[in-house]
Coordinates of C-alpha atoms in Angstrom, one line a residue:
M17 CA -20.8 -15.2 9.7
H18 CA -17.4 -13.7 8.8
H19 CA -17.4 -11.5 5.7
W20 CA -15.7 -8.4 4.2
H21 CA -17.1 -4.9 3.4
A22 CA -15.5 -3.1 0.5
Y23 CA -14.9 0.7 0.6
G24 CA -13.1 3.0 -1.8
Y25 CA -12.0 6.6 -1.9
T26 CA -10.3 8.5 -4.7
G27 CA -9.5 12.2 -4.2
H28 CA -7.0 14.9 -4.9
E29 CA -5.6 14.8 -1.4
I30 CA -5.9 13.3 2.0
P31 CA -9.0 15.0 3.5
P32 CA -8.5 17.4 6.4
D33 CA -8.9 15.8 9.8
S34 CA -12.2 17.6 10.5
Q35 CA -13.7 16.0 7.4
A36 CA -12.1 12.6 8.0
R37 CA -13.6 12.4 11.5
D38 CA -17.1 13.6 10.4
D39 CA -19.2 10.4 9.9
D40 CA -21.5 12.2 7.5
R41 CA -18.7 13.2 5.0
P42 CA -18.0 10.8 2.2
V43 CA -14.2 10.9 2.6
M44 CA -11.7 8.4 3.8
P45 CA -11.5 8.3 7.6
R46 CA -8.3 8.2 9.7
E47 CA -9.2 4.9 11.4
L48 CA -10.2 1.6 9.8
D49 CA -13.2 1.0 12.0
A50 CA -14.6 4.5 11.1
W51 CA -15.3 3.3 7.5
F52 CA -18.3 1.5 8.9
R53 CA -19.8 4.8 10.1
K54 CA -19.3 6.6 6.8
P55 CA -22.2 7.2 4.4
K56 CA -23.7 4.0 2.9
T57 CA -22.8 5.4 -0.5
M58 CA -19.1 4.6 0.3
L59 CA -19.9 0.9 0.8
A60 CA -19.0 -0.7 -2.5
G61 CA -20.0 -4.3 -1.7
T62 CA -20.0 -7.2 0.8
Y63 CA -18.2 -10.4 0.1
H64 CA -18.4 -13.7 1.9
H65 CA -15.4 -15.4 0.2
A66 CA -11.8 -14.2 0.0
D67 CA -11.6 -14.8 -3.7
E68 CA -14.6 -12.7 -4.5
A69 CA -13.3 -9.9 -2.3
Y70 CA -9.9 -10.1 -4.0
A71 CA -11.6 -10.0 -7.5
W72 CA -13.3 -6.7 -6.5
L73 CA -10.0 -5.2 -5.3
A74 CA -8.1 -6.3 -8.4
K75 CA -10.8 -4.8 -10.7
E76 CA -10.9 -1.5 -8.7
L77 CA -7.1 -1.0 -9.0
C78 CA -6.6 -2.1 -12.6
G79 CA -6.9 1.5 -13.9
H80 CA -4.9 3.2 -11.2
T81 CA -1.1 3.4 -11.6
P82 CA 1.0 4.4 -8.6
A83 CA 3.2 7.5 -8.9
P84 CA 6.7 6.9 -10.1
G85 CA 8.7 5.3 -7.3
G86 CA 5.6 3.7 -5.7
L87 CA 5.1 0.0 -5.3
P88 CA 3.5 -1.6 -8.4
V89 CA -0.2 -2.6 -8.2
A90 CA 0.8 -6.2 -8.5
Q91 CA 2.8 -6.1 -5.3
H92 CA -0.1 -4.4 -3.4
L93 CA -2.5 -7.1 -4.7
E94 CA -0.1 -9.9 -3.9
H95 CA -0.1 -8.8 -0.2
A96 CA -3.8 -8.2 -0.2
H97 CA -4.4 -11.7 -1.5
R98 CA -2.3 -13.2 1.3
V99 CA -4.1 -11.4 4.1
L100 CA -7.6 -12.0 2.6
Q101 CA -6.8 -15.8 2.6
L102 CA -6.0 -15.5 6.3
G103 CA -9.4 -13.8 6.9
Q104 CA -7.8 -10.4 7.6
D105 CA -8.4 -6.8 6.4
A106 CA -6.8 -5.7 3.1
Y107 CA -6.0 -2.0 2.8
I108 CA -4.3 -0.5 -0.2
G109 CA -3.6 3.2 -0.5
Y110 CA -1.2 5.0 -2.7
Y111 CA -0.7 8.2 -4.7
E112 CA -1.0 8.2 -8.5
P113 CA -0.3 11.4 -10.4
G114 CA -2.7 14.0 -9.2
R115 CA -4.7 12.0 -6.6
I116 CA -4.8 9.5 -3.9
V117 CA -6.4 6.0 -4.3
V118 CA -7.6 4.0 -1.3
R119 CA -9.4 0.7 -1.5
T120 CA -10.1 -1.5 1.6
L121 CA -11.8 -4.7 2.5
L122 CA -12.7 -4.8 6.2
T123 CA -13.6 -7.9 8.1
C124 CA -16.9 -8.1 9.9
P125 CA -18.0 -8.5 12.6
R126 CA -15.7 -5.8 13.9
G127 CA -15.6 -5.1 17.7
R128 CA -18.3 -2.6 18.6
E129 CA -19.0 -1.5 15.1
R130 CA -22.5 -2.2 13.7
C131 CA -22.5 -4.2 10.4
P132 CA -23.0 -1.7 7.6
D133 CA -24.9 -4.2 5.6
P134 CA -27.2 -6.2 7.9
R135 CA -28.4 -8.4 5.1
S136 CA -24.9 -10.0 5.1
A137 CA -24.8 -11.1 8.7

């Protein structure tokens, strides 16, 4: 059954490539599929309905304000809502003063990647 897995990362910078490619490091990866191989502690939830996935995303971003000049959170969320309704991935990443904020909802099943939450399949 089609569903989404939610992941989040907040850090002071984009992690170095060596850390991003290390499946055991709890930092944002460079490729979307690699989120599924990151530590289970990074998996924030599994959602079977687009509206539930969107609600998680909106709640996650409500306290994070993009740096001056960045797109407002409402615009990020508007786009995310559209793609979730189409059954696609939603990825939001931006800088806020002093750190980077990344939240993503990834569709599953996903090619050769194993479902990170087998109870949801």
